[in-house]
mmCIF file of C-alpha atoms in Angstrom:
data_model
loop_
_atom_site.group_PDB
_atom_site.id
_atom_site.type_symbol
_atom_site.label_atom_id
_atom_site.label_comp_id
_atom_site.label_asym_id
_atom_site.label_seq_id
_atom_site.Cartn_x
_atom_site.Cartn_y
_atom_site.Cartn_z
ATOM 1 C CA THR I 1 -37.932 -9.148 41.128
ATOM 2 C CA LEU I 2 -36.306 -6.821 39.346
ATOM 3 C CA LEU I 3 -37.335 -7.465 35.959
ATOM 4 C CA SER I 4 -41.130 -8.019 37.413
ATOM 5 C CA ALA I 5 -40.940 -4.696 39.302
ATOM 6 C CA TRP I 6 -39.597 -2.969 36.001
ATOM 7 C CA HIS I 7 -42.425 -4.495 34.053
ATOM 8 C CA ALA I 8 -45.601 -3.740 36.448
ATOM 9 C CA GLU I 9 -44.182 -0.119 36.679
ATOM 10 C CA ASP I 10 -43.201 0.355 32.705
ATOM 11 C CA SER I 11 -45.627 -1.257 31.407
ATOM 12 C CA LEU I 12 -48.551 1.082 31.671
ATOM 13 C CA HIS I 13 -46.500 4.066 29.580
ATOM 14 C CA ALA I 14 -43.798 2.486 27.637
ATOM 15 C CA TRP I 15 -42.874 -0.447 25.111
ATOM 16 C CA PRO I 16 -45.003 -3.532 24.961
ATOM 17 C CA ILE I 17 -43.385 -6.419 26.461
ATOM 18 C CA ALA I 18 -43.135 -10.316 25.380
ATOM 19 C CA TRP I 19 -41.739 -12.494 28.267
ATOM 20 C CA VAL I 20 -40.727 -15.938 28.319
ATOM 21 C CA SER I 21 -40.110 -17.868 31.614
ATOM 22 C CA LEU I 22 -37.555 -20.399 30.814
ATOM 23 C CA ASP I 23 -37.446 -23.678 32.328
ATOM 24 C CA PRO I 24 -35.128 -26.932 32.201
ATOM 25 C CA ASP I 25 -37.737 -28.487 29.603
ATOM 26 C CA ASP I 26 -37.234 -25.685 26.794
ATOM 27 C CA ASN I 27 -34.020 -26.905 25.961
ATOM 28 C CA ASP I 28 -35.425 -28.091 22.838
ATOM 29 C CA PRO I 29 -35.098 -25.840 20.143
ATOM 30 C CA THR I 30 -38.580 -26.554 18.395
ATOM 31 C CA ARG I 31 -40.258 -25.773 22.175
ATOM 32 C CA PHE I 32 -38.166 -22.882 22.538
ATOM 33 C CA TRP I 33 -38.785 -20.508 19.950
ATOM 34 C CA THR I 34 -42.009 -21.405 19.849
ATOM 35 C CA TYR I 35 -42.596 -20.074 23.242
ATOM 36 C CA VAL I 36 -40.666 -16.833 21.849
ATOM 37 C CA LEU I 37 -43.071 -16.987 18.985
ATOM 38 C CA ALA I 38 -46.021 -17.363 21.186
ATOM 39 C CA ALA I 39 -45.114 -14.472 22.951
ATOM 40 C CA LEU I 40 -44.102 -11.839 21.116
ATOM 41 C CA ASN I 41 -47.624 -13.069 19.462
ATOM 42 C CA THR I 42 -49.862 -12.199 22.416
ATOM 43 C CA LEU I 43 -48.499 -8.545 21.277
ATOM 44 C CA HIS I 44 -48.676 -8.703 17.987
ATOM 45 C CA PRO I 45 -51.318 -10.738 16.557
ATOM 46 C CA GLY I 46 -49.923 -12.657 13.539
ATOM 47 C CA ILE I 47 -46.435 -12.029 14.176
ATOM 48 C CA GLY I 48 -45.562 -15.572 14.573
ATOM 49 C CA GLU I 49 -47.377 -17.292 11.763
ATOM 50 C CA THR I 50 -45.098 -17.521 8.743
ATOM 51 C CA PRO I 51 -41.902 -17.942 11.100
ATOM 52 C CA MET I 52 -44.028 -20.907 12.710
ATOM 53 C CA ALA I 53 -45.398 -22.351 9.623
ATOM 54 C CA LEU I 54 -41.572 -23.004 8.649
ATOM 55 C CA MET I 55 -40.827 -23.982 11.579
ATOM 56 C CA TYR I 56 -43.207 -26.994 11.554
ATOM 57 C CA ALA I 57 -43.008 -27.516 7.787
ATOM 58 C CA SER I 58 -42.394 -31.052 6.792
ATOM 59 C CA SER I 59 -39.288 -30.152 5.220
ATOM 60 C CA SER I 60 -37.959 -28.439 8.221
ATOM 61 C CA PRO I 61 -35.578 -25.122 7.081
ATOM 62 C CA PRO I 62 -32.765 -24.366 8.542
ATOM 63 C CA ILE I 63 -33.534 -22.300 12.120
ATOM 64 C CA GLU I 64 -31.969 -19.253 9.961
ATOM 65 C CA ASP I 65 -34.803 -19.195 7.815
ATOM 66 C CA VAL I 66 -37.380 -19.339 10.490
ATOM 67 C CA LEU I 67 -35.298 -16.613 12.144
ATOM 68 C CA THR I 68 -34.796 -14.263 9.235
ATOM 69 C CA SER I 69 -38.753 -14.753 8.747
ATOM 70 C CA LEU I 70 -39.427 -13.419 12.294
ATOM 71 C CA LEU I 71 -36.456 -10.552 11.936
ATOM 72 C CA ASN I 72 -38.238 -9.179 8.851
ATOM 73 C CA THR I 73 -41.720 -9.073 10.305
ATOM 74 C CA LEU I 74 -40.174 -7.535 13.556
ATOM 75 C CA LEU I 75 -38.756 -5.037 11.256
ATOM 76 C CA GLN I 76 -42.052 -4.140 10.410
ATOM 77 C CA LEU I 77 -43.953 -3.329 13.607
ATOM 78 C CA PRO I 78 -44.790 -0.169 14.444
ATOM 79 C CA THR I 79 -43.577 0.130 17.921
ATOM 80 C CA GLU I 80 -40.808 -0.474 20.085
ATOM 81 C CA THR I 81 -40.917 -3.928 21.642
ATOM 82 C CA ILE I 82 -38.872 -5.632 24.399
ATOM 83 C CA LEU I 83 -38.679 -10.002 24.460
ATOM 84 C CA VAL I 84 -37.761 -11.141 27.641
ATOM 85 C CA LEU I 85 -36.124 -14.558 28.637
ATOM 86 C CA ASP I 86 -36.247 -15.369 32.062
ATOM 87 C CA ASP I 87 -34.197 -17.880 33.618
ATOM 88 C CA TYR I 88 -31.662 -18.134 30.546
ATOM 89 C CA HIS I 89 -29.281 -20.115 32.694
ATOM 90 C CA LEU I 90 -31.386 -22.965 32.371
ATOM 91 C CA ILE I 91 -31.011 -23.444 28.435
ATOM 92 C CA GLU I 92 -28.040 -25.824 28.171
ATOM 93 C CA VAL I 93 -28.264 -26.661 24.073
ATOM 94 C CA GLN I 94 -25.433 -25.346 21.801
ATOM 95 C CA PHE I 95 -28.087 -25.163 19.108
ATOM 96 C CA ILE I 96 -30.614 -22.701 21.135
ATOM 97 C CA HIS I 97 -27.479 -20.352 21.860
ATOM 98 C CA ASP I 98 -26.605 -20.667 18.189
ATOM 99 C CA ALA I 99 -29.525 -19.545 17.208
ATOM 100 C CA LEU I 100 -29.996 -17.194 19.850
ATOM 101 C CA ILE I 101 -26.633 -15.696 18.539
ATOM 102 C CA TYR I 102 -27.742 -15.441 14.803
ATOM 103 C CA PHE I 103 -31.005 -13.571 16.221
ATOM 104 C CA VAL I 104 -29.316 -11.153 18.760
ATOM 105 C CA GLU I 105 -27.084 -10.432 15.836
ATOM 106 C CA HIS I 106 -29.776 -9.438 13.338
ATOM 107 C CA LEU I 107 -32.088 -8.005 16.056
ATOM 108 C CA PRO I 108 -33.548 -4.797 13.892
ATOM 109 C CA PRO I 109 -33.339 -1.765 15.709
ATOM 110 C CA ASN I 110 -36.824 -1.413 17.199
ATOM 111 C CA MET I 111 -36.830 -5.019 19.170
ATOM 112 C CA HIS I 112 -34.692 -5.135 22.375
ATOM 113 C CA LEU I 113 -34.074 -8.560 24.021
ATOM 114 C CA VAL I 114 -33.665 -8.795 27.541
ATOM 115 C CA ILE I 115 -31.846 -11.930 28.956
ATOM 116 C CA ALA I 116 -32.273 -12.401 32.733
ATOM 117 C CA SER I 117 -29.760 -15.615 34.040
ATOM 118 C CA ARG I 118 -27.610 -16.475 36.959
ATOM 119 C CA ALA I 119 -24.757 -16.840 34.571
ATOM 120 C CA ASP I 120 -23.270 -15.549 31.638
ATOM 121 C CA PRO I 121 -25.218 -16.670 28.549
ATOM 122 C CA LEU I 122 -23.043 -18.130 25.739
ATOM 123 C CA LEU I 123 -23.455 -15.494 23.208
ATOM 124 C CA PRO I 124 -20.280 -13.087 22.424
ATOM 125 C CA LEU I 125 -20.822 -10.503 25.011
ATOM 126 C CA ALA I 126 -17.673 -8.836 24.098
ATOM 127 C CA ARG I 127 -18.227 -8.295 20.574
ATOM 128 C CA LEU I 128 -21.695 -6.887 21.899
ATOM 129 C CA ARG I 129 -19.953 -4.666 24.552
ATOM 130 C CA ALA I 130 -17.275 -3.625 21.791
ATOM 131 C CA ARG I 131 -20.422 -2.378 19.694
ATOM 132 C CA GLY I 132 -22.636 -0.409 22.702
ATOM 133 C CA ALA I 133 -25.191 -2.904 21.613
ATOM 134 C CA LEU I 134 -25.096 -4.454 25.325
ATOM 135 C CA THR I 135 -26.189 -2.727 28.768
ATOM 136 C CA GLU I 136 -25.492 -5.216 31.734
ATOM 137 C CA LEU I 137 -26.929 -5.546 35.326
ATOM 138 C CA ARG I 138 -24.873 -7.775 37.453
ATOM 139 C CA ALA I 139 -25.201 -8.448 41.135
ATOM 140 C CA ASP I 140 -22.842 -6.021 42.195
ATOM 141 C CA ASN I 141 -25.239 -3.816 40.703
ATOM 142 C CA LEU I 142 -27.999 -5.227 42.343
ATOM 143 C CA ARG I 143 -26.625 -5.363 45.984
ATOM 144 C CA PHE I 144 -27.595 -2.943 48.567
ATOM 145 C CA THR I 145 -24.083 -0.472 49.343
ATOM 146 C CA SER I 146 -23.412 -0.118 52.735
ATOM 147 C CA GLU I 147 -25.056 3.007 53.570
ATOM 148 C CA GLU I 148 -28.393 1.177 51.605
ATOM 149 C CA THR I 149 -27.844 -1.318 53.720
ATOM 150 C CA THR I 150 -27.673 1.068 56.944
ATOM 151 C CA ALA I 151 -30.610 2.896 55.539
ATOM 152 C CA PHE I 152 -33.159 0.038 54.650
ATOM 153 C CA LEU I 153 -32.133 -1.781 58.426
ATOM 154 C CA THR I 154 -32.883 1.362 60.227
ATOM 155 C CA GLU I 155 -35.235 3.451 58.259
ATOM 156 C CA VAL I 156 -37.504 0.906 56.616
ATOM 157 C CA MET I 157 -36.954 -1.607 58.814
ATOM 158 C CA GLY I 158 -36.743 0.415 62.193
ATOM 159 C CA LEU I 159 -34.260 -1.466 63.798
ATOM 160 C CA PRO I 160 -31.900 0.681 66.351
ATOM 161 C CA LEU I 161 -28.746 -1.012 64.972
ATOM 162 C CA SER I 162 -25.148 -0.130 66.070
ATOM 163 C CA ALA I 163 -22.585 0.496 62.743
ATOM 164 C CA GLU I 164 -20.982 -2.863 63.585
ATOM 165 C CA GLU I 165 -24.185 -5.100 63.753
ATOM 166 C CA VAL I 166 -25.386 -3.477 60.404
ATOM 167 C CA ALA I 167 -21.522 -4.028 58.927
ATOM 168 C CA ALA I 168 -21.999 -7.933 60.317
ATOM 169 C CA LEU I 169 -25.589 -8.186 58.314
ATOM 170 C CA GLU I 170 -24.320 -6.623 55.461
ATOM 171 C CA SER I 171 -21.457 -8.969 55.474
ATOM 172 C CA HIS I 172 -23.815 -12.193 56.115
ATOM 173 C CA ALA I 173 -26.395 -11.209 54.000
ATOM 174 C CA GLU I 174 -23.756 -9.888 50.828
ATOM 175 C CA GLY I 175 -25.856 -6.738 50.399
ATOM 176 C CA TRP I 176 -29.099 -8.893 48.957
ATOM 177 C CA ILE I 177 -32.154 -7.386 50.247
ATOM 178 C CA ALA I 178 -34.148 -10.966 50.546
ATOM 179 C CA GLY I 179 -31.113 -11.778 53.328
ATOM 180 C CA LEU I 180 -30.962 -8.495 55.005
ATOM 181 C CA HIS I 181 -35.217 -8.462 55.227
ATOM 182 C CA LEU I 182 -35.343 -12.516 56.503
ATOM 183 C CA ALA I 183 -32.184 -11.294 58.843
#
């Protein structure tokens, strides 16, 4: 929801965003990378032609060759571009994780990757943190604080609740706005 809201608000005046919503069927490497290439192709027509041709070639070159072709094309883009991989936690195939590591480690400066996941992706997060190449938003960043919970329940929802009632709801919903709204 946060990414969708950010995309809707930001897409009018910022970088183009290619969005891939993943599901369990996307654990096939060819399907995964076809969707990534197709999403990027919607923003930059023709960008995926050579990598796609390589991927579907009868000789099936290593995925690094396909990704190198894509990365070289991305490097030439005139604008910053964002690729969102939504629900990445559904990807379980190590081959895809390994290919994504290669992709991330060679990402040109004009390309940004956003991974939305309910679990840490199998990427070298510590190394990316150390390089300053990773920004993380975790559950604690998304939960309401006590003050935000109070403001939401009393000001937005118009509920005349005591401090104890607000604390009980916050504890029960663990700070998640959807739970607070339902309560």
